[in-house]
Amino acid sequence: MENSREKYEVVIGLEVHAQMLTKTKAYSNDVNEFGAHPNTNVSVVSLGHPGTLPVMNKKTIENAIKLGLACHSTIASNQYFARKNYFYPDLPKGYQITQDKTPICTGGYLVVKDDQGNYKNVGITRIHMEEDAGKSIHDVDVFDTLVDLNRAGVPLLEIVSEPDIRSSQEAYNYVTEVRKLVRYLDICDGNMEEGSLRCDANISVRLVGAQEFGTKVEVKNMNSIRNVQRAIEFEITRQIEVLEQGGVVSQETRGFDALKGSTISMRSKEAANDYRYFPEPDLQPLFVDEPQIEAVRSEMPALPRELYLKYTETFGLSEYDATNLVDNKFIALYFEEILTQTKHIKTAANFLMGEVKGYLNQQAIEITEFPIQPTIIAELVNLIEAGKISYSIASNKVFPALFENSNKSVLEVATLLNVIQDSDEDSISNYIQQVITSNPTEVQRYIAGEKQLVGFLMGQLMKVSQGKADPKQANPMLRKMLDELS
Ligand code: ADP
Ligand code: MG
């Protein structure tokens, strides 16, 4: 099995559905919120009563344009909506309003890391607007299926990728990028566990060098990015096994069982649905013009990819630091705030990713709940860089004390703690004199040639000064005074 795997190339295309964070639903004024009491955000429109008419939610158009611009897509000027007919047990209209022939965005790409850690472009086929269905609940009532229609009509963006993805790890990275992007753009909360971001994976394998793609299988029902990866891994192995045994992969839709880590057939190609798409007669065609696109563009926030490039190329931070900083939108925003008050980018990044993130992890809180303002962290960084406090004192003493002294400046807190570094020459030579007097043996050995003992003597000096001597200044002074003794 292991060697046969190398004979095959994996081909994956992903369809991601993102529930939009709008106040109201896609085509009605019903409230769009997660976790409300069942069937409370439901009017006659969501119930599909005869005679009710959909009304386009303008915010969804803006969101779609935002995402399209972020993916370098082309935004269509003329669009219309379509009805996708189907027996939806939890969509009372009996059809979904979607964009079939005229998606709002076409083309474009997302930059994603491959297995070797190199960046590649994964093409975007289309992004279109549509609505969610309600939720059938099978596990509350023993005898009946219950339905919650709060989700019926919630606006969705469907993002369809080209079959450009070549491994389960790349798929993992792609979904992570999509989630990061919708969060930066504030159009979806990206929560896969609650189903606000969902992913269907299309997977096929072919012999390396083959021209044609293999038959694809679509896998649904993954509730985490990790499970998307697991489902794909299972499918790759299964499909290769089928082919190696001389069989053919049948085109079908499969579901993922997270407990077993396996996929199970749900329906085959022969049972494919005929959706009988036709133009939605109750909604006006949609026109998007250049000024409208420019208005959205002018309000776009900084995006993770741009920030990453700025941090690595302009600021010279490591790939690792830059990746971690942009990983979470609010960490990146916090970092940007720090940088408005300090020029010392590297120290700021170290302090944020080390001390601040350590605190957040320990307290299990998000940066948005962190009580210390970015300007305070900037002040701390500036004190370190000015040689007023050492990095380790800043981290071990001053930082923890900031929490109880929110009304004081960092300098005041450091003064109160008596940790301001001594860079006064007289007091430093005073410390050095004390060290020389109390360590005669080590001093003699140093003079006799054991120059490495300067390290030990520096340690003694830091002890005598209670960590307050500025080492950058004290070290050359110590050497000079020792050498004068020889
Ligand atoms: P369908 O008509 O079955 O929905 P599409 O052509 O619309 O198929 O493609 C749906 C998704 O499947 C897209 O993300 C696309 O990139 C991907 N895809 C298409 N063909 C393959 C293939 N042979 N292997 C893997 N993914 C594929
Ligand atoms: Mg499809």
Short mmCIF file of C-alpha atoms and ligand atoms in Angstrom, two decimals:
data_model
loop_
_atom_site.label_atom_id
_atom_site.label_comp_id
_atom_site.label_asym_id
_atom_site.label_seq_id
_atom_site.Cartn_x
_atom_site.Cartn_y
_atom_site.Cartn_z
CA MET A 1 0.00 0.00 0.00
CA GLU A 2 2.76 2.46 0.94
CA ASN A 3 4.59 2.12 -2.38
CA SER A 4 1.41 2.11 -4.43
CA ARG A 5 0.58 5.49 -2.93
CA GLU A 6 3.55 7.04 -4.68
CA LYS A 7 2.18 5.98 -8.06
CA TYR A 8 -0.82 8.26 -7.60
CA GLU A 9 -1.42 11.97 -7.63
CA VAL A 10 -4.16 13.37 -5.42
CA VAL A 11 -6.57 16.00 -6.81
CA ILE A 12 -8.84 17.97 -4.50
CA GLY A 13 -11.32 20.82 -4.98
CA LEU A 14 -13.16 22.32 -2.01
CA GLU A 15 -16.57 23.92 -1.67
CA VAL A 16 -16.79 26.09 1.42
CA HIS A 17 -20.02 27.58 2.73
CA ALA A 18 -19.73 30.61 4.99
CA GLN A 19 -22.73 31.88 6.94
CA MET A 20 -22.66 35.63 6.84
CA LEU A 21 -22.66 37.78 9.95
CA THR A 22 -25.57 40.00 8.89
CA LYS A 23 -28.26 41.40 11.18
CA THR A 24 -31.04 39.94 9.06
CA LYS A 25 -31.51 37.04 6.66
CA ALA A 26 -30.70 36.96 2.94
CA TYR A 27 -34.15 37.76 1.56
CA SER A 28 -36.20 38.83 4.58
CA ASN A 29 -36.06 40.91 7.75
CA ASP A 30 -35.93 37.89 10.05
CA VAL A 31 -33.10 38.17 12.54
CA ASN A 32 -29.95 36.19 11.72
CA GLU A 33 -28.49 34.90 14.99
CA PHE A 34 -27.00 31.64 16.15
CA GLY A 35 -28.37 29.88 19.22
CA ALA A 36 -31.76 31.60 19.49
CA HIS A 37 -34.68 29.58 20.87
CA PRO A 38 -35.89 27.33 18.01
CA ASN A 39 -38.31 28.84 15.50
CA THR A 40 -38.29 32.34 16.97
CA ASN A 41 -36.56 34.11 14.05
CA VAL A 42 -39.14 32.95 11.58
CA SER A 43 -41.67 35.07 9.68
CA VAL A 44 -43.99 34.17 6.82
CA VAL A 45 -41.09 34.62 4.40
CA SER A 46 -38.91 32.02 6.15
CA LEU A 47 -41.98 29.80 6.34
CA GLY A 48 -42.42 30.07 2.57
CA HIS A 49 -46.07 31.10 2.80
CA PRO A 50 -47.75 31.66 -0.56
CA GLY A 51 -47.78 35.29 -1.63
CA THR A 52 -44.72 36.33 0.34
CA LEU A 53 -41.90 37.94 -1.59
CA PRO A 54 -38.15 37.92 -1.02
CA VAL A 55 -36.28 41.21 -0.59
CA MET A 56 -32.54 41.32 -1.23
CA ASN A 57 -30.33 42.08 1.79
CA LYS A 58 -27.81 44.64 0.45
CA LYS A 59 -25.21 43.78 3.05
CA THR A 60 -24.76 40.32 1.52
CA ILE A 61 -23.73 41.90 -1.78
CA GLU A 62 -21.14 44.05 -0.01
CA ASN A 63 -19.77 40.99 1.81
CA ALA A 64 -19.52 39.00 -1.40
CA ILE A 65 -17.65 41.83 -3.12
CA LYS A 66 -15.28 42.10 -0.13
CA LEU A 67 -14.41 38.42 -0.28
CA GLY A 68 -14.10 38.54 -4.07
CA LEU A 69 -11.70 41.48 -3.93
CA ALA A 70 -9.65 39.71 -1.25
CA CYS A 71 -9.40 36.67 -3.58
CA HIS A 72 -8.48 38.80 -6.64
CA SER A 73 -11.71 37.66 -8.34
CA THR A 74 -13.62 39.42 -11.08
CA ILE A 75 -16.88 40.95 -9.84
CA ALA A 76 -19.77 40.45 -12.23
CA SER A 77 -21.72 43.54 -13.25
CA ASN A 78 -24.96 41.81 -14.26
CA GLN A 79 -26.43 39.05 -12.20
CA TYR A 80 -29.69 37.33 -11.53
CA PHE A 81 -30.82 34.80 -8.99
CA ALA A 82 -32.04 31.29 -9.61
CA ARG A 83 -34.29 28.80 -7.89
CA LYS A 84 -32.71 25.47 -7.06
CA ASN A 85 -35.63 23.11 -6.62
CA TYR A 86 -35.36 20.15 -4.34
CA PHE A 87 -37.26 18.47 -1.55
CA TYR A 88 -35.71 20.27 1.38
CA PRO A 89 -37.37 19.07 4.58
CA ASP A 90 -36.08 22.18 6.33
CA LEU A 91 -36.59 24.83 3.65
CA PRO A 92 -40.37 25.31 3.44
CA LYS A 93 -40.33 27.18 0.09
CA GLY A 94 -39.19 23.93 -1.55
CA TYR A 95 -36.35 25.69 -3.33
CA GLN A 96 -33.20 27.58 -2.49
CA ILE A 97 -32.54 31.02 -3.96
CA THR A 98 -28.97 30.91 -5.27
CA GLN A 99 -26.80 32.23 -8.07
CA ASP A 100 -26.49 29.48 -10.61
CA LYS A 101 -25.32 30.88 -13.95
CA THR A 102 -24.15 34.29 -12.75
CA PRO A 103 -22.04 34.06 -9.61
CA ILE A 104 -21.04 37.45 -8.21
CA CYS A 105 -17.33 36.55 -8.24
CA THR A 106 -15.37 34.44 -10.71
CA GLY A 107 -11.69 33.61 -10.93
CA GLY A 108 -8.98 34.68 -8.52
CA TYR A 109 -6.89 32.70 -6.08
CA LEU A 110 -5.79 32.19 -2.51
CA VAL A 111 -2.15 31.82 -1.48
CA VAL A 112 -1.69 28.57 0.44
CA LYS A 113 1.29 26.63 1.79
CA ASP A 114 2.00 23.27 0.17
CA ASP A 115 3.48 20.18 1.86
CA GLN A 116 7.02 21.45 1.38
CA GLY A 117 6.16 24.77 3.02
CA ASN A 118 6.25 26.69 -0.28
CA TYR A 119 3.48 29.08 -1.19
CA LYS A 120 1.25 28.29 -4.16
CA ASN A 121 -1.91 29.78 -5.64
CA VAL A 122 -5.10 27.77 -5.36
CA GLY A 123 -7.52 28.98 -8.00
CA ILE A 124 -11.02 30.15 -7.08
CA THR A 125 -13.66 29.03 -9.57
CA ARG A 126 -16.50 31.12 -8.20
CA ILE A 127 -18.03 32.72 -5.14
CA HIS A 128 -21.78 33.10 -5.08
CA MET A 129 -24.55 34.20 -2.73
CA GLU A 130 -27.31 31.87 -1.56
CA GLU A 131 -29.39 31.00 1.48
CA ASP A 132 -29.11 28.31 4.13
CA ALA A 133 -31.78 25.73 4.95
CA GLY A 134 -33.18 25.17 8.43
CA LYS A 135 -32.06 22.36 10.66
CA SER A 136 -33.67 18.98 11.14
CA ILE A 137 -33.07 17.67 14.64
CA HIS A 138 -33.14 13.91 15.02
CA ASP A 139 -31.77 13.39 18.51
CA VAL A 140 -34.13 15.34 20.80
CA ASP A 141 -37.44 13.55 20.33
CA VAL A 142 -37.38 9.76 20.29
CA PHE A 143 -40.27 9.39 17.86
CA ASP A 144 -40.14 12.42 15.63
CA THR A 145 -37.74 14.64 13.75
CA LEU A 146 -38.00 18.23 14.89
CA VAL A 147 -37.28 21.21 12.71
CA ASP A 148 -35.74 24.56 13.61
CA LEU A 149 -36.26 27.13 10.86
CA ASN A 150 -34.16 29.88 12.43
CA ARG A 151 -31.38 29.03 9.99
CA ALA A 152 -33.69 28.90 6.94
CA GLY A 153 -32.81 31.91 4.82
CA VAL A 154 -29.56 32.79 6.58
CA PRO A 155 -27.24 34.27 3.94
CA LEU A 156 -24.35 32.13 2.71
CA LEU A 157 -21.34 32.67 0.53
CA GLU A 158 -20.24 29.55 -1.31
CA ILE A 159 -16.58 29.55 -2.31
CA VAL A 160 -15.67 26.93 -4.91
CA SER A 161 -12.02 26.15 -5.54
CA GLU A 162 -10.40 24.83 -8.69
CA PRO A 163 -9.13 21.24 -8.41
CA ASP A 164 -5.69 22.68 -7.56
CA ILE A 165 -5.17 21.13 -4.14
CA ARG A 166 -2.76 18.18 -4.03
CA SER A 167 -2.83 16.80 -0.47
CA SER A 168 -4.88 16.66 2.70
CA GLN A 169 -2.41 19.03 4.36
CA GLU A 170 -2.86 21.55 1.56
CA ALA A 171 -6.62 21.24 1.98
CA TYR A 172 -6.17 21.90 5.70
CA ASN A 173 -4.08 24.97 4.91
CA TYR A 174 -6.61 26.19 2.34
CA VAL A 175 -9.59 26.01 4.71
CA THR A 176 -7.49 27.68 7.41
CA GLU A 177 -6.77 30.54 4.97
CA VAL A 178 -10.44 30.89 4.03
CA ARG A 179 -11.40 31.00 7.70
CA LYS A 180 -8.72 33.56 8.46
CA LEU A 181 -9.86 35.70 5.55
CA VAL A 182 -13.58 35.72 6.39
CA ARG A 183 -12.66 36.60 9.97
CA TYR A 184 -10.39 39.48 8.91
CA LEU A 185 -13.16 40.72 6.62
CA ASP A 186 -15.70 40.33 9.42
CA ILE A 187 -18.17 38.56 7.16
CA CYS A 188 -18.36 35.18 8.97
CA ASP A 189 -17.26 34.01 12.41
CA GLY A 190 -15.56 30.97 10.86
CA ASN A 191 -16.81 28.62 13.55
CA MET A 192 -16.85 25.13 12.04
CA GLU A 193 -18.14 23.45 15.21
CA GLU A 194 -21.30 25.59 15.12
CA GLY A 195 -21.55 25.06 11.37
CA SER A 196 -21.10 28.69 10.38
CA LEU A 197 -18.24 27.55 8.15
CA ARG A 198 -18.75 24.25 6.33
CA CYS A 199 -16.64 22.41 3.82
CA ASP A 200 -17.39 19.75 1.23
CA ALA A 201 -14.33 18.05 -0.22
CA ASN A 202 -14.12 16.66 -3.77
CA ILE A 203 -11.39 14.09 -4.01
CA SER A 204 -9.94 11.98 -6.80
CA VAL A 205 -6.68 10.21 -7.52
CA ARG A 206 -4.91 9.51 -10.83
CA LEU A 207 -1.69 7.81 -11.88
CA VAL A 208 1.20 10.24 -11.81
CA GLY A 209 1.56 11.67 -15.31
CA ALA A 210 -2.03 10.88 -16.35
CA GLN A 211 -3.76 13.59 -18.41
CA GLU A 212 -7.31 13.08 -17.22
CA PHE A 213 -8.55 13.53 -13.69
CA GLY A 214 -9.86 10.47 -11.92
CA THR A 215 -13.50 10.09 -10.86
CA LYS A 216 -14.23 12.35 -7.92
CA VAL A 217 -16.01 11.57 -4.70
CA GLU A 218 -17.63 14.35 -2.67
CA VAL A 219 -17.35 14.10 1.12
CA LYS A 220 -19.62 16.08 3.43
CA ASN A 221 -20.23 16.56 7.17
CA MET A 222 -16.84 17.56 8.52
CA ASN A 223 -17.17 19.78 11.56
CA SER A 224 -13.56 20.86 11.95
CA ILE A 225 -10.63 21.60 9.70
CA ARG A 226 -8.80 18.63 11.19
CA ASN A 227 -11.72 16.40 10.17
CA VAL A 228 -11.59 17.75 6.61
CA GLN A 229 -8.01 16.53 6.54
CA ARG A 230 -8.84 13.17 8.12
CA ALA A 231 -11.73 12.56 5.71
CA ILE A 232 -9.50 13.32 2.73
CA GLU A 233 -6.74 11.03 4.01
CA PHE A 234 -9.23 8.21 4.39
CA GLU A 235 -10.62 8.78 0.90
CA ILE A 236 -7.17 8.83 -0.72
CA THR A 237 -6.30 5.48 0.83
CA ARG A 238 -9.69 4.00 -0.02
CA GLN A 239 -9.64 5.13 -3.64
CA ILE A 240 -6.08 3.90 -4.23
CA GLU A 241 -7.01 0.57 -2.70
CA VAL A 242 -10.00 0.25 -5.04
CA LEU A 243 -7.85 1.03 -8.08
CA GLU A 244 -4.99 -1.22 -7.01
CA GLN A 245 -7.44 -4.09 -6.72
CA GLY A 246 -8.51 -3.49 -10.30
CA GLY A 247 -11.78 -1.77 -9.42
CA VAL A 248 -13.20 1.61 -10.43
CA VAL A 249 -14.00 4.50 -8.12
CA SER A 250 -17.69 5.26 -8.39
CA GLN A 251 -18.85 8.87 -8.43
CA GLU A 252 -20.83 9.40 -5.28
CA THR A 253 -21.41 11.55 -2.25
CA ARG A 254 -20.04 10.20 1.02
CA GLY A 255 -20.39 11.32 4.62
CA PHE A 256 -17.60 11.46 7.20
CA ASP A 257 -17.91 9.56 10.46
CA ALA A 258 -15.57 11.39 12.85
CA LEU A 259 -15.63 8.61 15.45
CA LYS A 260 -14.56 5.90 13.03
CA GLY A 261 -12.44 8.26 10.91
CA SER A 262 -14.02 6.82 7.78
CA THR A 263 -16.36 7.88 4.98
CA ILE A 264 -19.64 6.14 4.17
CA SER A 265 -21.59 6.23 0.93
CA MET A 266 -24.66 8.49 1.09
CA ARG A 267 -25.85 8.58 -2.52
CA SER A 268 -24.51 7.58 -5.90
CA LYS A 269 -24.29 9.53 -9.12
CA GLU A 270 -27.32 7.66 -10.53
CA ALA A 271 -29.38 9.08 -7.71
CA ALA A 272 -28.15 12.62 -8.46
CA ASN A 273 -30.75 15.31 -8.01
CA ASP A 274 -32.20 17.27 -10.87
CA TYR A 275 -32.50 20.74 -9.43
CA ARG A 276 -34.52 22.23 -12.32
CA TYR A 277 -32.81 25.59 -11.98
CA PHE A 278 -34.70 28.56 -13.42
CA PRO A 279 -34.40 32.32 -12.91
CA GLU A 280 -35.97 33.56 -9.68
CA PRO A 281 -38.92 35.66 -10.85
CA ASP A 282 -39.45 37.46 -7.55
CA LEU A 283 -36.04 39.17 -7.33
CA GLN A 284 -34.79 41.94 -9.61
CA PRO A 285 -31.65 41.29 -11.60
CA LEU A 286 -28.68 42.68 -9.74
CA PHE A 287 -26.30 45.28 -11.16
CA VAL A 288 -22.98 46.04 -9.54
CA ASP A 289 -21.09 49.04 -10.88
CA GLU A 290 -17.51 50.22 -10.56
CA PRO A 291 -18.20 52.99 -7.98
CA GLN A 292 -19.90 50.42 -5.77
CA ILE A 293 -16.90 48.09 -6.00
CA GLU A 294 -14.52 50.97 -5.28
CA ALA A 295 -16.58 51.99 -2.25
CA VAL A 296 -16.20 48.48 -0.84
CA ARG A 297 -12.51 48.38 -1.74
CA SER A 298 -11.86 51.64 0.11
CA GLU A 299 -13.23 50.12 3.31
CA MET A 300 -11.26 46.88 3.17
CA PRO A 301 -9.17 46.19 6.28
CA ALA A 302 -5.54 45.07 6.08
CA LEU A 303 -5.55 41.43 5.01
CA PRO A 304 -3.44 38.62 6.48
CA ARG A 305 -1.37 38.10 3.32
CA GLU A 306 -0.50 41.83 3.07
CA LEU A 307 0.41 41.98 6.74
CA TYR A 308 2.53 38.85 6.37
CA LEU A 309 4.48 40.36 3.50
CA LYS A 310 4.92 43.64 5.38
CA TYR A 311 6.21 41.85 8.48
CA THR A 312 8.65 39.61 6.62
CA GLU A 313 9.81 41.86 3.77
CA THR A 314 9.60 45.36 5.25
CA PHE A 315 10.12 44.63 8.94
CA GLY A 316 12.50 41.69 8.53
CA LEU A 317 10.64 39.48 11.00
CA SER A 318 11.03 35.73 10.61
CA GLU A 319 8.44 33.73 8.67
CA TYR A 320 7.56 32.02 11.91
CA ASP A 321 6.93 35.25 13.82
CA ALA A 322 5.01 36.79 10.93
CA THR A 323 2.81 33.70 10.55
CA ASN A 324 1.97 33.66 14.22
CA LEU A 325 1.24 37.37 14.32
CA VAL A 326 -1.22 37.31 11.41
CA ASP A 327 -2.80 34.00 12.39
CA ASN A 328 -5.31 35.76 14.60
CA LYS A 329 -6.78 39.01 13.34
CA PHE A 330 -7.00 40.55 16.81
CA ILE A 331 -3.38 39.72 17.65
CA ALA A 332 -2.35 41.40 14.38
CA LEU A 333 -4.48 44.45 15.17
CA TYR A 334 -2.99 44.62 18.65
CA PHE A 335 0.52 44.40 17.19
CA GLU A 336 -0.28 47.18 14.71
CA GLU A 337 -1.43 49.32 17.65
CA ILE A 338 1.83 48.68 19.54
CA LEU A 339 3.78 49.72 16.46
CA THR A 340 2.12 53.13 16.40
CA GLN A 341 4.01 53.86 19.65
CA THR A 342 7.37 52.17 19.19
CA LYS A 343 10.02 51.71 16.51
CA HIS A 344 11.37 48.53 18.10
CA ILE A 345 9.48 46.02 16.00
CA LYS A 346 11.42 42.87 16.87
CA THR A 347 11.26 43.42 20.63
CA ALA A 348 7.56 44.29 20.34
CA ALA A 349 6.93 41.07 18.40
CA ASN A 350 8.91 39.04 20.93
CA PHE A 351 7.07 40.52 23.88
CA LEU A 352 3.66 40.05 22.28
CA MET A 353 4.27 36.48 21.12
CA GLY A 354 6.16 35.50 24.27
CA GLU A 355 4.89 37.22 27.38
CA VAL A 356 1.46 38.45 26.28
CA LYS A 357 0.50 35.25 24.44
CA GLY A 358 1.83 33.18 27.32
CA TYR A 359 -0.47 35.07 29.66
CA LEU A 360 -3.45 34.62 27.32
CA ASN A 361 -2.83 30.88 27.09
CA GLN A 362 -2.41 30.54 30.82
CA GLN A 363 -5.64 32.44 31.52
CA ALA A 364 -7.41 30.83 28.55
CA ILE A 365 -8.57 34.21 27.28
CA GLU A 366 -8.50 35.97 23.93
CA ILE A 367 -6.48 39.08 23.19
CA THR A 368 -9.78 40.99 22.97
CA GLU A 369 -10.22 40.29 26.70
CA PHE A 370 -6.65 41.25 27.60
CA PRO A 371 -6.81 44.16 30.08
CA ILE A 372 -3.55 45.88 29.14
CA GLN A 373 -3.59 48.40 26.33
CA PRO A 374 -1.14 48.11 23.40
CA THR A 375 0.28 51.55 24.24
CA ILE A 376 1.39 50.20 27.62
CA ILE A 377 3.20 47.29 25.98
CA ALA A 378 4.83 49.79 23.61
CA GLU A 379 6.02 51.83 26.61
CA LEU A 380 7.48 48.70 28.17
CA VAL A 381 9.28 47.86 24.92
CA ASN A 382 10.65 51.40 24.74
CA LEU A 383 11.99 51.14 28.30
CA ILE A 384 13.74 47.86 27.46
CA GLU A 385 15.28 49.37 24.34
CA ALA A 386 16.38 52.49 26.24
CA GLY A 387 18.28 50.24 28.64
CA LYS A 388 16.11 51.29 31.58
CA ILE A 389 14.96 47.76 32.37
CA SER A 390 16.27 44.44 31.13
CA TYR A 391 14.06 42.18 29.00
CA SER A 392 13.93 39.56 31.72
CA ILE A 393 13.01 42.07 34.45
CA ALA A 394 10.36 43.50 32.09
CA SER A 395 8.98 40.03 31.57
CA ASN A 396 9.25 38.63 35.11
CA LYS A 397 8.59 41.63 37.32
CA VAL A 398 7.17 44.64 35.48
CA PHE A 399 4.69 42.84 33.22
CA PRO A 400 2.98 40.92 36.05
CA ALA A 401 2.79 44.12 38.12
CA LEU A 402 1.01 46.01 35.36
CA PHE A 403 -2.21 44.15 36.08
CA GLU A 404 -2.56 45.67 39.55
CA ASN A 405 -1.32 49.10 38.54
CA SER A 406 -3.46 50.02 35.60
CA ASN A 407 -3.53 53.69 36.64
CA LYS A 408 0.28 54.07 36.58
CA SER A 409 2.74 54.47 33.74
CA VAL A 410 5.18 51.63 33.10
CA LEU A 411 8.04 53.82 34.28
CA GLU A 412 6.20 54.47 37.54
CA VAL A 413 5.57 50.76 38.04
CA ALA A 414 9.24 49.95 37.36
CA THR A 415 10.36 52.69 39.74
CA LEU A 416 8.00 51.41 42.40
CA LEU A 417 9.45 47.91 41.97
CA ASN A 418 12.93 49.41 42.21
CA VAL A 419 14.07 47.68 39.02
CA ILE A 420 15.23 50.61 36.93
CA GLN A 421 18.64 49.64 35.60
CA ASP A 422 21.65 51.43 36.84
CA SER A 423 23.57 52.85 33.97
CA ASP A 424 25.31 55.37 36.16
CA GLU A 425 29.07 54.79 35.86
CA ASP A 426 29.84 55.53 39.49
CA SER A 427 27.36 53.08 40.87
CA ILE A 428 28.40 50.39 38.39
CA SER A 429 32.10 50.74 39.34
CA ASN A 430 30.97 50.59 42.93
CA TYR A 431 29.27 47.22 42.25
CA ILE A 432 32.40 46.01 40.44
CA GLN A 433 34.59 46.96 43.40
CA GLN A 434 32.32 44.91 45.68
CA VAL A 435 32.55 41.90 43.33
CA ILE A 436 36.35 42.10 43.15
CA THR A 437 36.65 42.33 46.93
CA SER A 438 34.34 39.45 47.72
CA ASN A 439 35.65 37.02 45.03
CA PRO A 440 39.47 37.18 45.39
CA THR A 441 40.09 33.60 44.21
CA GLU A 442 38.13 33.95 40.97
CA VAL A 443 39.75 37.32 40.31
CA GLN A 444 43.23 35.80 40.74
CA ARG A 445 42.36 32.95 38.39
CA TYR A 446 41.08 35.47 35.83
CA ILE A 447 44.32 37.39 36.05
CA ALA A 448 46.22 34.12 35.65
CA GLY A 449 44.47 33.59 32.31
CA GLU A 450 41.05 31.95 32.93
CA LYS A 451 39.28 34.69 30.99
CA GLN A 452 35.99 32.79 30.88
CA LEU A 453 35.52 33.58 34.58
CA VAL A 454 34.25 36.99 33.50
CA GLY A 455 30.91 35.26 33.06
CA PHE A 456 30.85 34.16 36.69
CA LEU A 457 31.91 37.61 37.85
CA MET A 458 29.20 39.26 35.73
CA GLY A 459 26.71 36.97 37.43
CA GLN A 460 27.97 38.13 40.82
CA LEU A 461 27.68 41.71 39.66
CA MET A 462 24.03 41.25 38.65
CA LYS A 463 23.43 39.66 42.05
CA VAL A 464 25.08 42.50 43.97
CA SER A 465 23.14 45.07 41.94
CA GLN A 466 19.94 43.03 42.41
CA GLY A 467 19.57 42.78 38.64
CA LYS A 468 19.67 46.53 38.18
CA ALA A 469 23.05 47.01 36.55
CA ASP A 470 22.68 47.48 32.81
CA PRO A 471 24.69 44.47 31.54
CA LYS A 472 25.48 46.15 28.21
CA GLN A 473 27.32 48.85 30.10
CA ALA A 474 28.62 46.83 33.05
CA ASN A 475 30.29 44.07 31.02
CA PRO A 476 32.99 46.18 29.29
CA MET A 477 33.59 48.13 32.53
CA LEU A 478 34.14 44.90 34.48
CA ARG A 479 36.64 43.60 31.89
CA LYS A 480 38.47 46.91 31.87
CA MET A 481 38.80 47.05 35.68
CA LEU A 482 39.92 43.38 35.82
CA ASP A 483 42.49 43.93 33.11
CA GLU A 484 43.81 46.95 34.96
CA LEU A 485 44.48 44.67 37.95
CA SER A 486 46.69 42.32 35.92
P1 ADP B 1 -20.29 19.20 -9.61
O1 ADP B 1 -20.96 19.57 -10.89
O2 ADP B 1 -20.31 17.74 -9.31
O3 ADP B 1 -20.69 20.04 -8.46
P2 ADP B 1 -18.04 20.83 -10.20
O4 ADP B 1 -17.37 20.75 -11.52
O5 ADP B 1 -18.96 21.96 -9.93
O6 ADP B 1 -18.74 19.47 -9.89
O7 ADP B 1 -16.90 20.86 -9.11
C1 ADP B 1 -17.18 20.88 -7.77
C2 ADP B 1 -15.87 20.86 -7.04
O8 ADP B 1 -15.15 19.68 -7.33
C3 ADP B 1 -14.92 21.99 -7.39
O9 ADP B 1 -14.30 22.44 -6.20
C4 ADP B 1 -13.91 21.35 -8.31
O10 ADP B 1 -12.65 21.96 -8.20
C5 ADP B 1 -13.84 19.94 -7.78
N1 ADP B 1 -13.49 18.93 -8.78
C6 ADP B 1 -13.94 18.82 -10.03
N2 ADP B 1 -13.43 17.71 -10.63
C7 ADP B 1 -12.62 17.12 -9.71
C8 ADP B 1 -11.83 15.93 -9.72
N3 ADP B 1 -11.77 15.12 -10.75
N4 ADP B 1 -11.17 15.64 -8.59
C9 ADP B 1 -11.23 16.41 -7.50
N5 ADP B 1 -11.96 17.53 -7.45
C10 ADP B 1 -12.67 17.88 -8.53
MG MG B 2 -21.26 21.61 -6.89
#
